[in-house]
Tab-separated table of C-alpha atoms and ligand atoms in Angstrom:
chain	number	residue	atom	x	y	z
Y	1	UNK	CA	46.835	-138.998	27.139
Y	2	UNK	CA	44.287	-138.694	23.777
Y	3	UNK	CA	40.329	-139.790	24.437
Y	4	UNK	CA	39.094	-142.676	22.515
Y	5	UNK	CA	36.340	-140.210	21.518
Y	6	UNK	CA	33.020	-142.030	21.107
Y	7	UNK	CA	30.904	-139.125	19.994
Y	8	UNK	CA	33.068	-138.040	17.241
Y	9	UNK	CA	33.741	-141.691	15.862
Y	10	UNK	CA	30.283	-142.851	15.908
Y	11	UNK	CA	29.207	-139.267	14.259
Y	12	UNK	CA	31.824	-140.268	11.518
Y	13	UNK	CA	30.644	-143.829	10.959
Y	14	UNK	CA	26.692	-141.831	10.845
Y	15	UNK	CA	27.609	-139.499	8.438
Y	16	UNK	CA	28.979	-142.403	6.167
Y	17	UNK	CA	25.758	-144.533	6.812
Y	18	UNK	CA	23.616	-140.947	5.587
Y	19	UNK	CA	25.460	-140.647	2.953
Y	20	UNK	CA	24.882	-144.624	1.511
Y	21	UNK	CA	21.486	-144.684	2.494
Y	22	UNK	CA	20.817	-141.464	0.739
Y	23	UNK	CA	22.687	-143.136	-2.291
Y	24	UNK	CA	20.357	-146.145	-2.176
Y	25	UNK	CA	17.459	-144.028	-1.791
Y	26	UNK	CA	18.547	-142.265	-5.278
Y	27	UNK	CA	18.802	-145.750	-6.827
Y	28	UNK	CA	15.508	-147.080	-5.879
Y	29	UNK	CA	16.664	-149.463	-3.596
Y	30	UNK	CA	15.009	-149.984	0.047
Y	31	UNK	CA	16.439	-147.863	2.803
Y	32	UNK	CA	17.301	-149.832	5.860
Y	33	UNK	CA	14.705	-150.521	8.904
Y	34	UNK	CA	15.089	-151.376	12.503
Y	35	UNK	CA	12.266	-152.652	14.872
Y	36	UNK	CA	13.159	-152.200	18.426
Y	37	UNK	CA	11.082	-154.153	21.056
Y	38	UNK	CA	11.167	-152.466	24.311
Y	39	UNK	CA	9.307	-153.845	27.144
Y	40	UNK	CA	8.200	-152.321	30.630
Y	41	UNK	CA	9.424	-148.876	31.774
Y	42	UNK	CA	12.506	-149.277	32.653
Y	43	UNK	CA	13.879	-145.952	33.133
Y	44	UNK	CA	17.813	-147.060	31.400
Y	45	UNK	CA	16.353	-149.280	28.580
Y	46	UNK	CA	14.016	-146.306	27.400
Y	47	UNK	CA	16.960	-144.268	27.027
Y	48	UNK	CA	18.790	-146.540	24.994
Y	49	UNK	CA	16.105	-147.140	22.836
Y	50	UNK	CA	15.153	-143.565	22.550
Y	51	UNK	CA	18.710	-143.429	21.233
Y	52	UNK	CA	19.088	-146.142	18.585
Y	53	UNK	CA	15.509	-144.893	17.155
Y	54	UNK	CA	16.909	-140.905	16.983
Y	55	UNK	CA	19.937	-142.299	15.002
Y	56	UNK	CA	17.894	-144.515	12.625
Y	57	UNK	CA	15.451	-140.949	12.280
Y	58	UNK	CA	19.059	-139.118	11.950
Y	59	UNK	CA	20.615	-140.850	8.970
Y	60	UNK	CA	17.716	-141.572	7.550
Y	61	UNK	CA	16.915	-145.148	8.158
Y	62	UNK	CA	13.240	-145.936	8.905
Y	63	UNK	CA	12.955	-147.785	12.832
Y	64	UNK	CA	9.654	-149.117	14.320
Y	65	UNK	CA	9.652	-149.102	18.141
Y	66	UNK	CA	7.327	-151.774	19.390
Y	67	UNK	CA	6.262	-150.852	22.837
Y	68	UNK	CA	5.016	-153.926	25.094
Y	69	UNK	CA	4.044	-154.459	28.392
Y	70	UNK	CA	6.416	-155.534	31.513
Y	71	UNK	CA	3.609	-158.263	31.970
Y	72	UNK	CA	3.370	-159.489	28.010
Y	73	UNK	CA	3.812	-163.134	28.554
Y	74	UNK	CA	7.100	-165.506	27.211
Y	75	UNK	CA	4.729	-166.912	24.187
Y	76	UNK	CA	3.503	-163.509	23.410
Y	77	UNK	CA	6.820	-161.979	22.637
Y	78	UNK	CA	7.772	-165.057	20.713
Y	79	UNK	CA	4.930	-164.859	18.774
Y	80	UNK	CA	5.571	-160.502	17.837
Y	81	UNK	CA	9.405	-161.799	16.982
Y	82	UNK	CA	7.917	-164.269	14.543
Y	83	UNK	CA	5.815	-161.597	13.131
Y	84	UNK	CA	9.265	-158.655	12.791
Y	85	UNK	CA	10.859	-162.074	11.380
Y	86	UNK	CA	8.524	-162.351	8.339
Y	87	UNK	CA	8.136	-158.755	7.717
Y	88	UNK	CA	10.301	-158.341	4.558
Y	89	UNK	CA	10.588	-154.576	5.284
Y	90	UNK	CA	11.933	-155.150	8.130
Y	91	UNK	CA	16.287	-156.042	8.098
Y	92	UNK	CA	17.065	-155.809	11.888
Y	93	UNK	CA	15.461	-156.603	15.061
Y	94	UNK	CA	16.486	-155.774	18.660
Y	95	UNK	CA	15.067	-156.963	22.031
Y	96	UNK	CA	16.007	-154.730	24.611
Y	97	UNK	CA	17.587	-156.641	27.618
Y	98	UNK	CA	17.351	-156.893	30.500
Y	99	UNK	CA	14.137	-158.268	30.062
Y	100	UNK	CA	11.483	-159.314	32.802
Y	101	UNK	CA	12.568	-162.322	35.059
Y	102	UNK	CA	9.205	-164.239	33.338
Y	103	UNK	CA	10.885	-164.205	30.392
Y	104	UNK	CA	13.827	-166.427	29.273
Y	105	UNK	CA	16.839	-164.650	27.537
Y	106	UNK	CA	17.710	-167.425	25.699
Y	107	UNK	CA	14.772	-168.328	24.034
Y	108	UNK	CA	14.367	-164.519	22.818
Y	109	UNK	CA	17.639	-164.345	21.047
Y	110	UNK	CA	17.233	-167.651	19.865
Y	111	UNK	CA	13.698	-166.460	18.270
Y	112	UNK	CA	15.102	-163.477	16.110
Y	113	UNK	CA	16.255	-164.858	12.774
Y	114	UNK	CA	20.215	-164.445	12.606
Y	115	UNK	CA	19.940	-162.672	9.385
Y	116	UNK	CA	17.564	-159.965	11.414
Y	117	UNK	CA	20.329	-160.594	14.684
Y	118	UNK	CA	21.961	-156.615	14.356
Y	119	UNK	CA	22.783	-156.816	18.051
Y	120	UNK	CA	24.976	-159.919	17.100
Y	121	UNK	CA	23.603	-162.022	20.102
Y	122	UNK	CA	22.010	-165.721	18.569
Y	123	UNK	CA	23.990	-168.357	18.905
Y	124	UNK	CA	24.528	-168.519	14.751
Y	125	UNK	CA	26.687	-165.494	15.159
Y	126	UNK	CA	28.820	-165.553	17.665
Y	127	UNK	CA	29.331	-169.114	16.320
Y	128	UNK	CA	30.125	-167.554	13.149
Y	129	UNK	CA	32.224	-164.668	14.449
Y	130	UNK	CA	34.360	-167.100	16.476
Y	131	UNK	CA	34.755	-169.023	13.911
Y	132	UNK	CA	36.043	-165.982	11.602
Y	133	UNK	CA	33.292	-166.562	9.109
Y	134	UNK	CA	31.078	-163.273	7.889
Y	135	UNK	CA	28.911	-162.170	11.028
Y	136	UNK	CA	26.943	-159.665	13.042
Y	137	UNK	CA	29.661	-158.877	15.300
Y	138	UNK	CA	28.138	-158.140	18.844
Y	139	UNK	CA	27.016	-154.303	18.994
Y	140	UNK	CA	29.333	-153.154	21.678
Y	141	UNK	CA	32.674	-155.129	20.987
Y	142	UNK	CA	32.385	-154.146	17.411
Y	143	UNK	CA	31.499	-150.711	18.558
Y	144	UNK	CA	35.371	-150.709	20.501
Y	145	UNK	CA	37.300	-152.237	17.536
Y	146	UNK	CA	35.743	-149.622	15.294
Y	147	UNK	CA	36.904	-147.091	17.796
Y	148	UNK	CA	40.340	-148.697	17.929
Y	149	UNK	CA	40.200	-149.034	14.347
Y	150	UNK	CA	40.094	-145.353	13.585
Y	151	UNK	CA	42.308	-144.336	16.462
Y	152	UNK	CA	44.820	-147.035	15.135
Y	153	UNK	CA	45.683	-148.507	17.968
Y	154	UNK	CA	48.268	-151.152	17.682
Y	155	UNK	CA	46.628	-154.377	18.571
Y	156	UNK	CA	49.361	-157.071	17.091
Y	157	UNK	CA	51.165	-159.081	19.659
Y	158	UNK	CA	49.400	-156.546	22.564
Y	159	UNK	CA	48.651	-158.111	25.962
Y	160	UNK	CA	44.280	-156.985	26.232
Y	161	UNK	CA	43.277	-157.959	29.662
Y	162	UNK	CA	39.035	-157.881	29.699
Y	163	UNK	CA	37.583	-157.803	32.538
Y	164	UNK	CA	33.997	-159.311	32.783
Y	165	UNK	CA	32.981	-162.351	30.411
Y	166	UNK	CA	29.616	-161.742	29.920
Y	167	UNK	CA	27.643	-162.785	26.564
Y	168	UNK	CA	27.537	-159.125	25.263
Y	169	UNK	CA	30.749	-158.071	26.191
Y	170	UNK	CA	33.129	-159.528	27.768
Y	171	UNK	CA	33.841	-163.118	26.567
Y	172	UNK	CA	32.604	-161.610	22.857
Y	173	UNK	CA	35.425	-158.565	23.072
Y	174	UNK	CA	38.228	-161.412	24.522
Y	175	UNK	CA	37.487	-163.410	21.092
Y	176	UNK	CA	37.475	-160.909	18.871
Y	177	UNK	CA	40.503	-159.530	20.288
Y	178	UNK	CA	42.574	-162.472	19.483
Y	179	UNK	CA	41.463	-162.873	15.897
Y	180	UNK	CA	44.425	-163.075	13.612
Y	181	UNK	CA	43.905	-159.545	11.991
Y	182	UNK	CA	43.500	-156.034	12.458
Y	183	UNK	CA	42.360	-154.787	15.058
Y	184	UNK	CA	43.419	-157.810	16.866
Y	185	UNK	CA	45.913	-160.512	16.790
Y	186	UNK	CA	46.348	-159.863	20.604
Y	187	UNK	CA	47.299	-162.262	23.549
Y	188	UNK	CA	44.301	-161.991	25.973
Y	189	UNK	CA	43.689	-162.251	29.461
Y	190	UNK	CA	40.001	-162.807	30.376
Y	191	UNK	CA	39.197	-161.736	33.993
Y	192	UNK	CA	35.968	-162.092	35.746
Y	193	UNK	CA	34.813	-162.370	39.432
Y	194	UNK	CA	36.509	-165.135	40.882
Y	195	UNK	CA	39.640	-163.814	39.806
Y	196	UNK	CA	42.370	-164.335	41.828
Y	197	UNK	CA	45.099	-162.049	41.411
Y	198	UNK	CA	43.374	-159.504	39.593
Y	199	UNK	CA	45.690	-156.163	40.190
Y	200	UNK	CA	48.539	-157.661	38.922
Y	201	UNK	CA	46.819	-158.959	35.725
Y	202	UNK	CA	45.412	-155.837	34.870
Y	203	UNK	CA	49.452	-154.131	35.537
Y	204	UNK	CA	50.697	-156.237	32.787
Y	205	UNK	CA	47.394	-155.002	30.447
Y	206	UNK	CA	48.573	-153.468	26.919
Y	207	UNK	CA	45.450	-152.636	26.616
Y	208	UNK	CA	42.407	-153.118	29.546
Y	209	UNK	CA	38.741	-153.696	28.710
Y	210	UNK	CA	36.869	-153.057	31.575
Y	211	UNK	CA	33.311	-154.320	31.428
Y	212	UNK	CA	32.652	-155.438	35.498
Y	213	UNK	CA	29.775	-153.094	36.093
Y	214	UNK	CA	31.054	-151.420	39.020
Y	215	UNK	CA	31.760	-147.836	39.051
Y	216	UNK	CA	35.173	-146.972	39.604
Y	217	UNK	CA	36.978	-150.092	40.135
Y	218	UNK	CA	39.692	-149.883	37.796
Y	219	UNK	CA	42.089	-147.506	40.286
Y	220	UNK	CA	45.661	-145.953	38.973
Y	221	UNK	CA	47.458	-148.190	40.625
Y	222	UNK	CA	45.878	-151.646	38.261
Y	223	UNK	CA	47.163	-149.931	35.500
Y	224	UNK	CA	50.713	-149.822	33.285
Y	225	UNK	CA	51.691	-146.283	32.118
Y	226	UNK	CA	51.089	-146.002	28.524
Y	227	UNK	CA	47.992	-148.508	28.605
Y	228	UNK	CA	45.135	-148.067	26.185
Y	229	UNK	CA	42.429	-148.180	28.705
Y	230	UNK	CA	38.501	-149.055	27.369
Y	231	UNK	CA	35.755	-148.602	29.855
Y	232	UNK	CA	32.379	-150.498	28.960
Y	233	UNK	CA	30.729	-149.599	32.321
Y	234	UNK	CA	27.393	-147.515	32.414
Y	235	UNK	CA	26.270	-147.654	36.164
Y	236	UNK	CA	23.492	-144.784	37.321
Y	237	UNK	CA	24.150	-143.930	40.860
Y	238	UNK	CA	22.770	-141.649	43.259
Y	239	UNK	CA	23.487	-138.045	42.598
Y	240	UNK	CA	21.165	-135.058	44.101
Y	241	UNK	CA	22.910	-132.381	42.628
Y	242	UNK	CA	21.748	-133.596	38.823
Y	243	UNK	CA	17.997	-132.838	38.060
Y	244	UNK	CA	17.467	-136.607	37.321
Y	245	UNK	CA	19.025	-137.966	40.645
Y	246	UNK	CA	21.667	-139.653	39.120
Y	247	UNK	CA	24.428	-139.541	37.653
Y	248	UNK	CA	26.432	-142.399	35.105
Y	249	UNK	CA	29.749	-143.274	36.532
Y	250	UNK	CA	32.006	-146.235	34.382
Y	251	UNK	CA	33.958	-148.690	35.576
Y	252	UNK	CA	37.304	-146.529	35.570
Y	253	UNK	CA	38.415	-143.943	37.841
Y	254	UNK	CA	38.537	-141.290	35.255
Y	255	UNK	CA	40.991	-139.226	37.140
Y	256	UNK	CA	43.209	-141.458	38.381
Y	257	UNK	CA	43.627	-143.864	35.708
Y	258	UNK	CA	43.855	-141.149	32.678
Y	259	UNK	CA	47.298	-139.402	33.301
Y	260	UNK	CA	48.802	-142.859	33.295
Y	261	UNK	CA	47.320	-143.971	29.956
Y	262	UNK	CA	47.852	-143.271	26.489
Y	263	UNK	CA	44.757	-143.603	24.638
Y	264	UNK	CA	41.138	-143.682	27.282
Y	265	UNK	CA	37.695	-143.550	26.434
Y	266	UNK	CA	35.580	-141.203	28.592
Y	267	UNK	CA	31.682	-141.955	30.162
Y	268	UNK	CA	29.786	-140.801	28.802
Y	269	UNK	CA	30.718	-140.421	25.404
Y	270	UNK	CA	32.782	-143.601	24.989
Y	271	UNK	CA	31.675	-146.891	24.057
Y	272	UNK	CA	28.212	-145.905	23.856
Y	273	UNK	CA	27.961	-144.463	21.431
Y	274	UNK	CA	29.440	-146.743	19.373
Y	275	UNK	CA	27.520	-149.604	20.066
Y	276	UNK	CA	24.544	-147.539	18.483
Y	277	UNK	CA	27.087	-146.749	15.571
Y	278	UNK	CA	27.636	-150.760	15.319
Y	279	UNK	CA	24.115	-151.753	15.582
Y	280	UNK	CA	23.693	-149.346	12.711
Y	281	UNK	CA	26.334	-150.848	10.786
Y	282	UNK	CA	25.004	-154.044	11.523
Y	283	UNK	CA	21.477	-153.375	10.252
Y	284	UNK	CA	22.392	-151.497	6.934
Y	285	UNK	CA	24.351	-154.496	6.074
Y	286	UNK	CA	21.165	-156.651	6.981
Y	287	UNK	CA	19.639	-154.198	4.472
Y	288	UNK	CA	22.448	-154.797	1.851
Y	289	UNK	CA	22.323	-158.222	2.043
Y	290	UNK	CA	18.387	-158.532	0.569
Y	291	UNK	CA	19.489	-156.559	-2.560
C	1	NAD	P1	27.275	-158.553	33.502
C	1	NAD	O1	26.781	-158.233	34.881
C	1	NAD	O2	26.503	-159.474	32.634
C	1	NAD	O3	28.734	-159.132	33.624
C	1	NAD	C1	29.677	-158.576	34.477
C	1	NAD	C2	30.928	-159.412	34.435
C	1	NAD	O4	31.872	-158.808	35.301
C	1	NAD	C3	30.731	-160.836	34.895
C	1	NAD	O5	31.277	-161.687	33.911
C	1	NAD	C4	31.497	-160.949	36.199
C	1	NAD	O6	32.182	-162.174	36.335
C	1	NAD	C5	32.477	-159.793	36.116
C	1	NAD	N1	32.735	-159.211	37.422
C	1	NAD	C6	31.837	-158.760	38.321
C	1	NAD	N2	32.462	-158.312	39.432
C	1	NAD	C7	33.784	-158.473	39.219
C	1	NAD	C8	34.931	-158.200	39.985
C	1	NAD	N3	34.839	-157.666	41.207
C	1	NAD	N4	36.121	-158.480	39.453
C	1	NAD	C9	36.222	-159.035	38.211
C	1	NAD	N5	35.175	-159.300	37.448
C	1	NAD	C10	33.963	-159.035	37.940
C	1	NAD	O7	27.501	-157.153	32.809
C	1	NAD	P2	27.579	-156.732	31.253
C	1	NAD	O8	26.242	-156.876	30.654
C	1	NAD	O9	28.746	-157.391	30.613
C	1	NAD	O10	27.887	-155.180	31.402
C	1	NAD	C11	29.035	-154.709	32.075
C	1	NAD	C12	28.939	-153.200	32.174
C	1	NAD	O11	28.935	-152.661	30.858
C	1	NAD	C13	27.662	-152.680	32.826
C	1	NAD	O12	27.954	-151.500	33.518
C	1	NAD	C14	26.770	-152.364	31.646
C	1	NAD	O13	25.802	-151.370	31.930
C	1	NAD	C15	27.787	-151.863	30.667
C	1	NAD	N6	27.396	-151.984	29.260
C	1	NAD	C16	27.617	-150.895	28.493
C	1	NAD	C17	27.317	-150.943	27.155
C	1	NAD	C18	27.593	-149.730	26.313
C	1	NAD	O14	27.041	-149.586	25.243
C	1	NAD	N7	28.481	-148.843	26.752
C	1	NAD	C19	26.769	-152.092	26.583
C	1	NAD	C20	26.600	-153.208	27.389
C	1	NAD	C21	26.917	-153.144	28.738
């Protein structure tokens, strides 16, 4: 069994992004620049944040975080996109979900310009991605074929069975998948709560995607020996003997599922960390794009 080591991968793909941005710096050219909108306190989407902006500072791309309140109304929010949208400086935005229950999803992401879209979520690129065309691929499925990628994983002809088919992971990750080149070109399975006969889809997985949100569930006996096993899930649950009172469990069973495999990423230090090493990606080639 080798780990599908997020923190080394997404350190590579930083280093690269230092190195270019340094390069543009040198040749007068603008360096790129995030604006993050965060909104309430919500104790998981300050830490992701927190995150993204420390990269940006890291490699040496300039990030604005843009702080609201949990009660900031629908029109409000629209009306600060519209204002990161005609900022020139500015080459990506991100709104960090979930947001408040006042507030419609939809209409957010539909509000960022898709040239600004670095988490990949309007409606102009995943139409674009599923059609093959140039896009921002969705931060965390582009942050697992990158990891794939440099672990080169054989994806051609591979059975992936996903599990989930949400609009950030799941269903994006499934299309992906099956495009007709590297890393993909595989036959996929898309799995999802009214599944029926879930075990024995996930037994006949080349490769498994797990992105359910619930800690654990993929047990050793779901899974083929020599599977390539991916596991999206970040879950905080109860745990007194850490000093926050929690602790992040993924949607594998670490221990049971890794002798059986041959390639598994880890949580943390997985997938995570490459969806900020995506959404990087994704906004220096916003940046590129203006020159
Ligand atoms: P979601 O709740 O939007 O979707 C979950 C999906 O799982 C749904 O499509 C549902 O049909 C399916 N599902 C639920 N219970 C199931 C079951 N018992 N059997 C089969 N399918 C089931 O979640 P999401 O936003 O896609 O996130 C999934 C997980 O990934 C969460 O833990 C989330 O925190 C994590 N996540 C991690 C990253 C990262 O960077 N690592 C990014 C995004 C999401």
């Amino acid at each position: 069994m080798q780990l599908l080591d997020g923190k080394i991968v997404s350190q590579a793909v930083k280093d690269r992004l230092k190195v270019q941005t340094e390069e543009r710096l040198e040749a007068g050219k603008k360096v790129p620049h995030l604006a993050a909108v965060l909104i309430g306190n919500n104790g998981a989407s300050e830490t992701y944040v927190g995150s993204k902006v420390r990269s940006c500072a890291e490699i040496g791309f300039k990030s604005t975080l843009i702080r609201l309140e949990e009660s900031i109304s629908e029109d409000e929010l629209l009306y600060k996109l519209d204002e990161l949208n005609a900022d020139f400086d500015i080459d990506g935005i991100l709104v960090q979900l979930p947001l408040p229950s006042h507030i419609a999803e939809e209409k957010v992401i539909e509000r960022i310009l898709a040239s600004k879209d670095v988490d990949g979520f309007h409606p102009e690129s995943v139409g674009r991605m599923v059609q093959g065309l140039p896009a921002y691929y969705p931060a965390t499925p582009y942050g697992i074929l990158l990891l794939l990628e440099h672990y080169n994983i054989e994806t051609k002809g591979k059975h992936a069975v996903v599990i989930g088919r949400s609009n950030i992971v799941g269903r994006p990750i499934s299309i992906m998948l099956s495009k007709p080149d590297y890393p993909g070109n595989c036959t996929v399975t898309v799995c999802h709560s009214q599944t029926k006969n879930l075990k024995e889809l996930c037994l006949q997985g080349d490769i498994i995607i797990a992105a359910l949100g619930r800690p654990e569930f993929l047990k050793a006996d779901m899974v083929k020996d020599g599977a390539v096993v991916v596991d999206v899930g970040i879950t905080r649950v109860p745990d007194a003997s850490k000093k926050s009172g929690f602790s992040i469990k993924g949607d594998v069973d670490f221990e049971g599922v890794a002798p059986k495999c041959s390639y598994i990423t880890p949580v943390p230090g997985g997938v995570g960390p490459m969806t900020i090493a995506a959404l990087l990606m994704n906004t220096y080639k916003a940046c590129v794009a203006k020159d």
